[in-house]
Amino acid sequence: MATLQEPKFVYMGGKLRLWNEALLHIGCEAFTRGLSVFEGITGFWQPDERFAMVMLRRHYERLRRSARLLHIPFLTAYEEYEGALDELIGVLVEPGRNMWARTTLYVTEGHWGEGTVADLAVTAYHHDTPVSPPINVGVSTWQRSADLSLPARIKTGTNYQAGRLARIEGRARGCEDMVLLNQWGRVAEATGSCVLMVREGTVCTPPATEGALEGITLDVVEALAHSMNIEFIRRPIDRTELLVADEIALCGSLAVIILAKSIDGLPLPEASPVLTALQTRYLDAVTGTAPHPFVKLSILPSCSASKSAEAPSMAASR
Ligand code: PMP
């Protein structure tokens, strides 16, 4: 079972706080209606001992879009957003250990959309195994919500209820993750990642109109595929086609590219040459081993191998 890390500090209300002091009131809409929007972002040490976040501006822009759709005010400028991550990760990072961060806008005041006020909170965790070994993936009986009820295109906490149920269902069937179908019975996405499928050398993924988040990693994988002369297309995928795929993987900021070893109990071919090549290329790009022009890395100035060693005492004096 995955255990949650409890880092010493979080960022909330514009400053660093101790983990145990990062509290919200039970009366706020973040609790009563599960109202929050968020992003999950990864950060990797680079060969020059600097620390960089992956596609940070794209995550900021998606957070802004999610907030706008749900009428949540988001007043934080990009520089401030990056600064919050820099401040927090600067005190938590350790040499050689990669991290992931969650930036969340919690609705702290307001009622039914009147007088809505939100606070940006940032949590960050060590991320020592960016790529997990191949997993068993199932197809859930739970559906991705339709665009007319809860838009899957944005990242809001409430969207994850169906994914949570799907994971519970999956565990009972020996699956580590699940694919959710949309209202038309076609592939939408997995519980926390997008779906990649290979047929005859072509990488296919459903477009967002099929009920998927507008995935940032997906765009990166598409750009990498183009530069590797691998065909990449976005088109609807029905369940049967997924079950007869040559290769399947789940892709997302935290998932990176997780290969599937079986789909709904059917073993997949042992080797996944196309998706393995993309996985390697992705990791080379984000760790700075082989940079790629599409893969934007934002250096966090407070993090450097020498500085991070003294960070905890700096934070304690705040
Ligand atoms: N779908 C869902 C439901 C997700 O939670 C995620 C992770 N953010 C993704 C897809 C992949 O998106 P991204 O590549 O932008 O992280």
Tab-separated table of C-alpha atoms and ligand atoms in Angstrom:
chain	number	residue	atom	x	y	z
A	1	MET	CA	0.000	0.000	0.000
A	2	ALA	CA	1.307	3.464	-0.888
A	3	THR	CA	2.014	5.557	2.190
A	4	LEU	CA	1.666	9.317	2.060
A	5	GLN	CA	4.753	11.326	2.865
A	6	GLU	CA	4.431	14.064	5.452
A	7	PRO	CA	6.938	16.747	4.510
A	8	LYS	CA	7.939	19.219	7.212
A	9	PHE	CA	6.642	22.307	5.372
A	10	VAL	CA	3.854	23.322	3.034
A	11	TYR	CA	3.137	26.650	1.345
A	12	MET	CA	-0.221	28.193	2.245
A	13	GLY	CA	-1.619	31.708	2.686
A	14	GLY	CA	1.427	33.190	0.963
A	15	LYS	CA	4.110	31.656	3.197
A	16	LEU	CA	5.685	28.455	4.438
A	17	ARG	CA	3.958	26.705	7.336
A	18	LEU	CA	4.604	23.554	9.263
A	19	TRP	CA	2.647	20.571	7.872
A	20	ASN	CA	0.524	20.296	11.032
A	21	GLU	CA	-0.386	23.984	10.862
A	22	ALA	CA	-1.734	23.944	7.296
A	23	LEU	CA	-5.449	23.890	8.128
A	24	LEU	CA	-8.723	24.787	6.386
A	25	HIS	CA	-12.029	25.413	8.116
A	26	ILE	CA	-14.629	22.630	7.762
A	27	GLY	CA	-17.239	25.233	6.737
A	28	CYS	CA	-15.474	26.215	3.510
A	29	GLU	CA	-16.636	25.147	0.049
A	30	ALA	CA	-13.417	23.189	-0.438
A	31	PHE	CA	-14.998	20.725	2.030
A	32	THR	CA	-18.723	21.108	1.613
A	33	ARG	CA	-18.652	20.826	-2.183
A	34	GLY	CA	-15.178	19.440	-2.751
A	35	LEU	CA	-14.282	22.654	-4.542
A	36	SER	CA	-10.649	22.852	-5.548
A	37	VAL	CA	-8.562	22.845	-8.697
A	38	PHE	CA	-5.020	21.583	-8.784
A	39	GLU	CA	-1.927	20.538	-10.741
A	40	GLY	CA	0.634	17.778	-10.217
A	41	ILE	CA	4.093	18.781	-11.418
A	42	THR	CA	7.441	17.008	-11.373
A	43	GLY	CA	10.923	18.382	-10.753
A	44	PHE	CA	14.242	16.759	-11.645
A	45	TRP	CA	17.881	17.361	-10.834
A	46	GLN	CA	19.806	18.400	-13.928
A	47	PRO	CA	23.357	17.398	-14.898
A	48	ASP	CA	24.621	20.852	-13.800
A	49	GLU	CA	23.245	20.259	-10.261
A	50	ARG	CA	20.399	22.686	-10.741
A	51	PHE	CA	16.813	21.646	-10.080
A	52	ALA	CA	14.087	22.156	-12.697
A	53	MET	CA	10.302	21.829	-12.879
A	54	VAL	CA	8.849	20.304	-16.041
A	55	MET	CA	6.423	22.328	-18.237
A	56	LEU	CA	5.637	24.648	-15.332
A	57	ARG	CA	4.040	27.435	-17.370
A	58	ARG	CA	1.680	24.964	-19.042
A	59	HIS	CA	0.615	23.694	-15.614
A	60	TYR	CA	0.039	27.271	-14.451
A	61	GLU	CA	-2.080	27.979	-17.535
A	62	ARG	CA	-4.172	24.846	-17.039
A	63	LEU	CA	-4.718	25.750	-13.378
A	64	ARG	CA	-5.917	29.145	-14.563
A	65	ARG	CA	-8.311	27.531	-17.071
A	66	SER	CA	-9.659	25.104	-14.441
A	67	ALA	CA	-10.213	27.975	-12.004
A	68	ARG	CA	-11.905	30.132	-14.636
A	69	LEU	CA	-14.355	27.405	-15.623
A	70	LEU	CA	-15.404	26.917	-11.986
A	71	HIS	CA	-15.537	30.669	-11.236
A	72	ILE	CA	-12.695	30.443	-8.749
A	73	PRO	CA	-10.626	33.648	-8.591
A	74	PHE	CA	-6.942	32.978	-9.255
A	75	LEU	CA	-5.003	36.143	-8.590
A	76	THR	CA	-1.493	34.674	-8.483
A	77	ALA	CA	0.850	35.873	-11.234
A	78	TYR	CA	3.077	33.267	-12.891
A	79	GLU	CA	6.195	34.663	-11.180
A	80	GLU	CA	4.542	34.366	-7.777
A	81	TYR	CA	3.435	30.807	-8.577
A	82	GLU	CA	6.950	29.815	-9.555
A	83	GLY	CA	8.267	31.657	-6.483
A	84	ALA	CA	5.993	29.620	-4.171
A	85	LEU	CA	7.320	26.375	-5.626
A	86	ASP	CA	10.871	27.647	-5.381
A	87	GLU	CA	10.429	28.626	-1.735
A	88	LEU	CA	8.902	25.304	-0.705
A	89	ILE	CA	11.054	22.981	-2.764
A	90	GLY	CA	14.099	25.012	-1.740
A	91	VAL	CA	13.602	23.837	1.865
A	92	LEU	CA	12.473	20.274	1.139
A	93	VAL	CA	14.685	19.095	-1.704
A	94	GLU	CA	17.629	16.798	-1.056
A	95	PRO	CA	20.619	16.298	-3.323
A	96	GLY	CA	19.947	13.640	-5.945
A	97	ARG	CA	16.278	13.164	-4.996
A	98	ASN	CA	13.649	14.245	-7.518
A	99	MET	CA	10.351	15.729	-6.367
A	100	TRP	CA	6.760	16.228	-7.348
A	101	ALA	CA	4.544	19.062	-6.222
A	102	ARG	CA	0.828	19.644	-6.038
A	103	THR	CA	-0.388	23.214	-6.410
A	104	THR	CA	-4.017	23.520	-5.298
A	105	LEU	CA	-6.496	26.375	-5.211
A	106	TYR	CA	-8.788	25.640	-2.271
A	107	VAL	CA	-12.012	27.632	-2.041
A	108	THR	CA	-11.838	29.062	1.455
A	109	GLU	CA	-14.756	31.520	1.408
A	110	GLY	CA	-18.048	31.868	-0.455
A	111	HIS	CA	-21.317	30.074	-0.848
A	112	TRP	CA	-22.818	28.602	-4.063
A	113	GLY	CA	-20.470	30.710	-6.155
A	114	GLU	CA	-21.079	33.998	-4.379
A	115	GLY	CA	-18.154	35.724	-2.702
A	116	THR	CA	-15.718	32.995	-3.770
A	117	VAL	CA	-12.198	33.343	-2.351
A	118	ALA	CA	-9.421	30.830	-2.934
A	119	ASP	CA	-5.977	30.234	-1.500
A	120	LEU	CA	-3.026	28.703	-3.343
A	121	ALA	CA	-1.490	25.841	-1.383
A	122	VAL	CA	1.627	23.967	-2.459
A	123	THR	CA	2.767	20.601	-1.178
A	124	ALA	CA	5.884	18.817	-2.391
A	125	TYR	CA	7.098	15.260	-1.993
A	126	HIS	CA	10.162	13.204	-2.821
A	127	HIS	CA	9.786	11.333	-6.081
A	128	ASP	CA	12.467	8.678	-6.053
A	129	THR	CA	11.056	6.276	-8.643
A	130	PRO	CA	9.831	8.348	-11.594
A	131	VAL	CA	9.041	5.196	-13.609
A	132	SER	CA	7.147	2.266	-12.167
A	133	PRO	CA	7.503	-1.256	-13.580
A	134	PRO	CA	4.757	-2.512	-15.953
A	135	ILE	CA	1.317	-2.829	-14.356
A	136	ASN	CA	-1.983	-4.647	-14.848
A	137	VAL	CA	-4.626	-2.285	-16.191
A	138	GLY	CA	-8.363	-2.984	-16.206
A	139	VAL	CA	-11.363	-1.369	-17.852
A	140	SER	CA	-13.686	-0.004	-15.212
A	141	THR	CA	-17.453	-0.231	-15.014
A	142	TRP	CA	-17.336	3.360	-13.728
A	143	GLN	CA	-17.596	6.003	-16.428
A	144	ARG	CA	-15.730	9.246	-16.965
A	145	SER	CA	-18.235	12.029	-16.385
A	146	ALA	CA	-19.689	13.607	-19.517
A	147	ASP	CA	-18.680	17.094	-20.574
A	148	LEU	CA	-22.201	18.346	-19.770
A	149	SER	CA	-21.991	17.187	-16.146
A	150	LEU	CA	-18.386	17.514	-14.927
A	151	PRO	CA	-15.871	18.527	-17.579
A	152	ALA	CA	-12.945	16.070	-17.623
A	153	ARG	CA	-10.907	18.650	-19.552
A	154	ILE	CA	-10.004	20.472	-16.324
A	155	LYS	CA	-8.406	19.296	-13.106
A	156	THR	CA	-10.781	19.636	-10.189
A	157	GLY	CA	-10.875	17.489	-7.058
A	158	THR	CA	-14.462	16.366	-7.611
A	159	ASN	CA	-13.547	14.841	-10.989
A	160	TYR	CA	-11.591	12.177	-9.127
A	161	GLN	CA	-14.552	10.491	-7.417
A	162	ALA	CA	-15.184	8.151	-10.352
A	163	GLY	CA	-11.445	7.440	-10.586
A	164	ARG	CA	-11.337	6.566	-6.901
A	165	LEU	CA	-14.209	4.109	-7.316
A	166	ALA	CA	-12.511	2.658	-10.385
A	167	ARG	CA	-9.299	2.080	-8.424
A	168	ILE	CA	-11.203	0.340	-5.640
A	169	GLU	CA	-12.867	-1.838	-8.276
A	170	GLY	CA	-9.478	-2.458	-9.899
A	171	ARG	CA	-7.792	-3.589	-6.690
A	172	ALA	CA	-10.428	-6.324	-6.288
A	173	ARG	CA	-9.575	-7.473	-9.835
A	174	GLY	CA	-5.780	-7.383	-9.352
A	175	CYS	CA	-5.289	-4.200	-11.391
A	176	GLU	CA	-3.021	-1.363	-10.310
A	177	ASP	CA	-4.869	1.179	-12.457
A	178	MET	CA	-8.048	1.373	-14.499
A	179	VAL	CA	-9.209	2.883	-17.772
A	180	LEU	CA	-12.526	4.713	-17.667
A	181	LEU	CA	-14.786	4.669	-20.695
A	182	ASN	CA	-16.906	7.631	-21.721
A	183	GLN	CA	-20.693	7.788	-22.159
A	184	TRP	CA	-20.328	6.289	-25.652
A	185	GLY	CA	-18.388	3.278	-24.332
A	186	ARG	CA	-15.072	4.432	-25.801
A	187	VAL	CA	-11.752	4.972	-24.032
A	188	ALA	CA	-11.578	8.265	-22.124
A	189	GLU	CA	-8.519	8.082	-19.845
A	190	ALA	CA	-7.153	6.323	-16.767
A	191	THR	CA	-7.785	7.407	-13.162
A	192	GLY	CA	-4.873	9.868	-13.105
A	193	SER	CA	-3.285	9.674	-16.532
A	194	CYS	CA	-3.988	9.564	-20.252
A	195	VAL	CA	-3.993	6.376	-22.317
A	196	LEU	CA	-1.502	5.552	-25.061
A	197	MET	CA	-2.069	2.588	-27.354
A	198	VAL	CA	0.165	1.304	-30.154
A	199	ARG	CA	-1.207	-0.389	-33.251
A	200	GLU	CA	1.180	-1.375	-36.020
A	201	GLY	CA	3.789	1.104	-34.879
A	202	THR	CA	1.429	4.083	-34.557
A	203	VAL	CA	0.807	5.657	-31.161
A	204	CYS	CA	-2.898	6.461	-30.684
A	205	THR	CA	-4.602	8.395	-27.904
A	206	PRO	CA	-8.169	9.666	-27.540
A	207	PRO	CA	-8.669	13.423	-27.978
A	208	ALA	CA	-9.972	15.485	-25.031
A	209	THR	CA	-13.440	15.441	-26.626
A	210	GLU	CA	-13.628	11.740	-25.651
A	211	GLY	CA	-13.550	12.719	-21.957
A	212	ALA	CA	-9.852	13.118	-21.163
A	213	LEU	CA	-7.922	15.806	-19.378
A	214	GLU	CA	-5.975	18.099	-21.717
A	215	GLY	CA	-2.778	16.251	-20.848
A	216	ILE	CA	0.497	18.131	-20.820
A	217	THR	CA	2.625	14.967	-20.884
A	218	LEU	CA	0.598	13.822	-23.879
A	219	ASP	CA	1.673	16.937	-25.781
A	220	VAL	CA	5.279	16.255	-24.798
A	221	VAL	CA	5.039	12.632	-25.930
A	222	GLU	CA	3.521	13.792	-29.222
A	223	ALA	CA	6.429	16.193	-29.800
A	224	LEU	CA	8.993	13.518	-28.892
A	225	ALA	CA	7.290	11.001	-31.184
A	226	HIS	CA	7.423	13.433	-34.106
A	227	SER	CA	11.127	14.012	-33.652
A	228	MET	CA	11.694	10.245	-33.442
A	229	ASN	CA	9.700	9.615	-36.637
A	230	ILE	CA	7.045	7.697	-34.724
A	231	GLU	CA	3.525	8.293	-35.978
A	232	PHE	CA	1.235	9.765	-33.300
A	233	ILE	CA	-2.487	10.308	-33.791
A	234	ARG	CA	-5.424	11.443	-31.669
A	235	ARG	CA	-8.605	9.590	-32.499
A	236	PRO	CA	-11.418	7.716	-30.734
A	237	ILE	CA	-10.518	4.245	-29.424
A	238	ASP	CA	-13.205	1.725	-28.617
A	239	ARG	CA	-12.828	-0.825	-25.851
A	240	THR	CA	-12.281	-3.747	-28.229
A	241	GLU	CA	-9.446	-1.970	-29.968
A	242	LEU	CA	-7.764	-1.367	-26.618
A	243	LEU	CA	-8.077	-5.077	-25.796
A	244	VAL	CA	-6.275	-6.079	-29.008
A	245	ALA	CA	-3.576	-3.352	-28.871
A	246	ASP	CA	0.097	-4.213	-29.431
A	247	GLU	CA	1.254	-1.948	-26.591
A	248	ILE	CA	-0.518	0.131	-23.944
A	249	ALA	CA	0.780	2.713	-21.473
A	250	LEU	CA	-0.578	5.347	-19.131
A	251	CYS	CA	0.982	8.764	-19.392
A	252	GLY	CA	0.973	11.802	-17.134
A	253	SER	CA	3.258	14.140	-15.233
A	254	LEU	CA	3.668	11.749	-12.302
A	255	ALA	CA	3.054	8.516	-14.164
A	256	VAL	CA	5.577	9.555	-16.870
A	257	ILE	CA	4.913	6.540	-19.133
A	258	ILE	CA	3.828	3.438	-17.231
A	259	LEU	CA	3.693	0.380	-19.465
A	260	ALA	CA	0.797	-2.055	-19.131
A	261	LYS	CA	1.568	-5.775	-18.956
A	262	SER	CA	-2.079	-6.811	-19.234
A	263	ILE	CA	-5.372	-5.204	-20.156
A	264	ASP	CA	-8.551	-6.415	-18.487
A	265	GLY	CA	-6.926	-9.781	-17.731
A	266	LEU	CA	-5.473	-10.262	-21.238
A	267	PRO	CA	-1.656	-10.385	-21.270
A	268	LEU	CA	-0.002	-7.904	-23.608
A	269	PRO	CA	3.058	-8.826	-25.688
A	270	GLU	CA	6.162	-8.937	-23.468
A	271	ALA	CA	7.989	-6.138	-25.271
A	272	SER	CA	6.685	-2.615	-25.781
A	273	PRO	CA	9.371	-1.291	-28.136
A	274	VAL	CA	7.651	1.924	-29.237
A	275	LEU	CA	6.446	3.041	-25.817
A	276	THR	CA	9.710	2.017	-24.127
A	277	ALA	CA	11.638	4.183	-26.614
A	278	LEU	CA	9.333	7.130	-25.820
A	279	GLN	CA	9.668	6.519	-22.073
A	280	THR	CA	13.476	6.614	-22.310
A	281	ARG	CA	13.408	9.726	-24.493
A	282	TYR	CA	11.034	11.474	-22.071
A	283	LEU	CA	13.255	10.751	-19.068
A	284	ASP	CA	16.358	11.887	-20.948
A	285	ALA	CA	14.597	15.168	-21.771
A	286	VAL	CA	13.292	15.970	-18.270
A	287	THR	CA	16.533	15.045	-16.525
A	288	GLY	CA	18.483	17.221	-18.964
A	289	THR	CA	20.536	14.275	-20.270
A	290	ALA	CA	19.221	14.936	-23.781
A	291	PRO	CA	17.233	18.202	-23.821
A	292	HIS	CA	14.379	18.594	-26.301
A	293	PRO	CA	13.126	21.997	-27.530
A	294	PHE	CA	9.490	21.196	-26.636
A	295	VAL	CA	10.326	20.145	-23.066
A	296	LYS	CA	10.517	23.376	-21.082
A	297	LEU	CA	12.429	23.164	-17.811
A	298	SER	CA	12.078	25.940	-15.186
A	299	ILE	CA	15.124	26.187	-12.956
A	300	LEU	CA	14.314	26.857	-9.285
A	301	PRO	CA	17.016	29.242	-8.059
A	302	SER	CA	16.712	28.278	-4.358
A	303	CYS	CA	17.576	24.692	-5.148
A	304	SER	CA	21.098	23.701	-5.859
A	305	ALA	CA	22.932	20.684	-4.565
A	306	SER	CA	25.005	22.830	-2.178
A	307	LYS	CA	22.132	25.034	-0.945
A	308	SER	CA	19.643	22.275	-0.228
A	309	ALA	CA	21.926	20.789	2.425
A	310	GLU	CA	21.390	23.882	4.625
A	311	ALA	CA	17.716	24.447	3.780
A	312	PRO	CA	15.935	23.034	6.873
A	313	SER	CA	17.600	25.477	9.270
A	314	MET	CA	16.776	28.419	6.940
A	315	ALA	CA	13.135	27.429	7.010
A	316	ALA	CA	12.995	26.963	10.745
A	317	SER	CA	13.972	30.608	11.264
A	318	ARG	CA	11.038	31.927	9.180
B	1	PMP	N1	-5.897	12.492	-16.668
B	1	PMP	C1	-6.058	12.662	-15.347
B	1	PMP	C2	-7.387	12.345	-14.749
B	1	PMP	C3	-4.999	13.121	-14.549
B	1	PMP	O1	-5.157	13.289	-13.238
B	1	PMP	C4	-3.739	13.376	-15.157
B	1	PMP	C5	-2.588	13.849	-14.314
B	1	PMP	N2	-2.551	15.241	-14.232
B	1	PMP	C6	-3.616	13.190	-16.542
B	1	PMP	C7	-4.719	12.749	-17.263
B	1	PMP	C8	-2.316	13.486	-17.239
B	1	PMP	O2	-2.139	14.870	-17.327
B	1	PMP	P1	-0.721	15.573	-17.341
B	1	PMP	O3	0.088	14.869	-18.366
B	1	PMP	O4	-1.021	16.964	-17.727
B	1	PMP	O5	-0.132	15.437	-15.987
